[in-house]
């Protein structure tokens, strides 16, 4: 009994002297109420926490769009000057009314005669219309007037042939006006012709009519066609259709119809769009394939971004001037709307469209994005598209394009000139460069049309839960 009592007493002593933590768990820290935490935002309850958008989300203001266009214009004034020299003395020629017999055009960063620059001239004219800034018109007038003068002079005083093996080499372009005087492809003709007609109708560009008629003659009778009249090429294989050729022909034909009043030009323009679409529009995706070769079956299908841009740009240009009572107008408009639907469905997460439209692993490309932005915005402005359905796509497209215009006004992320390919790698790894001239005209067109949109149906865009044009929506 005595031993038991001693054990009990010892146990009690140990218990009294043991650390408190060994007897009861330490109190655990309680979570702090988030409403009392530093930086707490009550917007979490309403879904109004600011998202981390990769591209600015709110619609651009008219003033911000104008600033971008001015920056691009400033760069192009610098990068695409008119540089004429005396071929014999190599001295600059500054007075184009007093040209020496033999002249040459010095190479500059961006050329003033090319299909890309036809788009740029059209973009400058639209920018002048949208902003009221005459500098854009002056840019187009000065260069088209120079082209008209130089082409007429070179036609009368052809340059001597370059030595064997040196064609196209050296700092002087031996025959820079060849594509104006003697067009040999739709690339030579269509975009420049459309721009010249637009300028001519505004009293700009000097004596353009001879060159307009020259271009139209080539498009109508000089370019090869399939048996049904579809404009085609014999490269890379016989009887090839390039989707690009819709822009290299249709806008010129459409403008010719407006200029002359002859319906045959509208007929041919509509025929090209509808017959290209029969072969190349993939209805399951509402997108065009880039190329079509008559002898291929099955045919590889690649939805190259800029080619789809050329296609919807051609439809947009035609619908802008096509008579309302033309028998093919409804068909062209239906195709335009289907294509717009397909394009909106594949817009990338940051507002840009991809090099291969249906392959998000391909890079985001600027020229196609600018083309789509212009065409969607014009569709809204002209009443062809619903502003609620397509206004956000156009707005985000423009905001994304802006991120690709650098501080000097250069357009980044534009794919260089591209042929027709039969595998995805061909398209996915085409280089991009600020001197890829395809980006500048579309950016001018897109910005100009977005100004019109923001002043019209896009003026009351709201941000209530999601970008809307003309109508607010509630959160869910």
XYZ file of C-alpha atoms in Angstrom, residues 34 82 87 112 130 174-175 269 287 353:
10
model
C -11.049 38.658 -46.035
C 9.665 59.169 -104.219
C 20.337 57.171 -114.711
C 5.536 52.777 -104.150
C -12.649 59.248 -91.611
C 16.094 49.239 -114.210
C 12.410 49.134 -115.054
C -16.509 40.558 -110.010
C -13.553 29.471 -94.019
C -6.209 35.821 -85.504
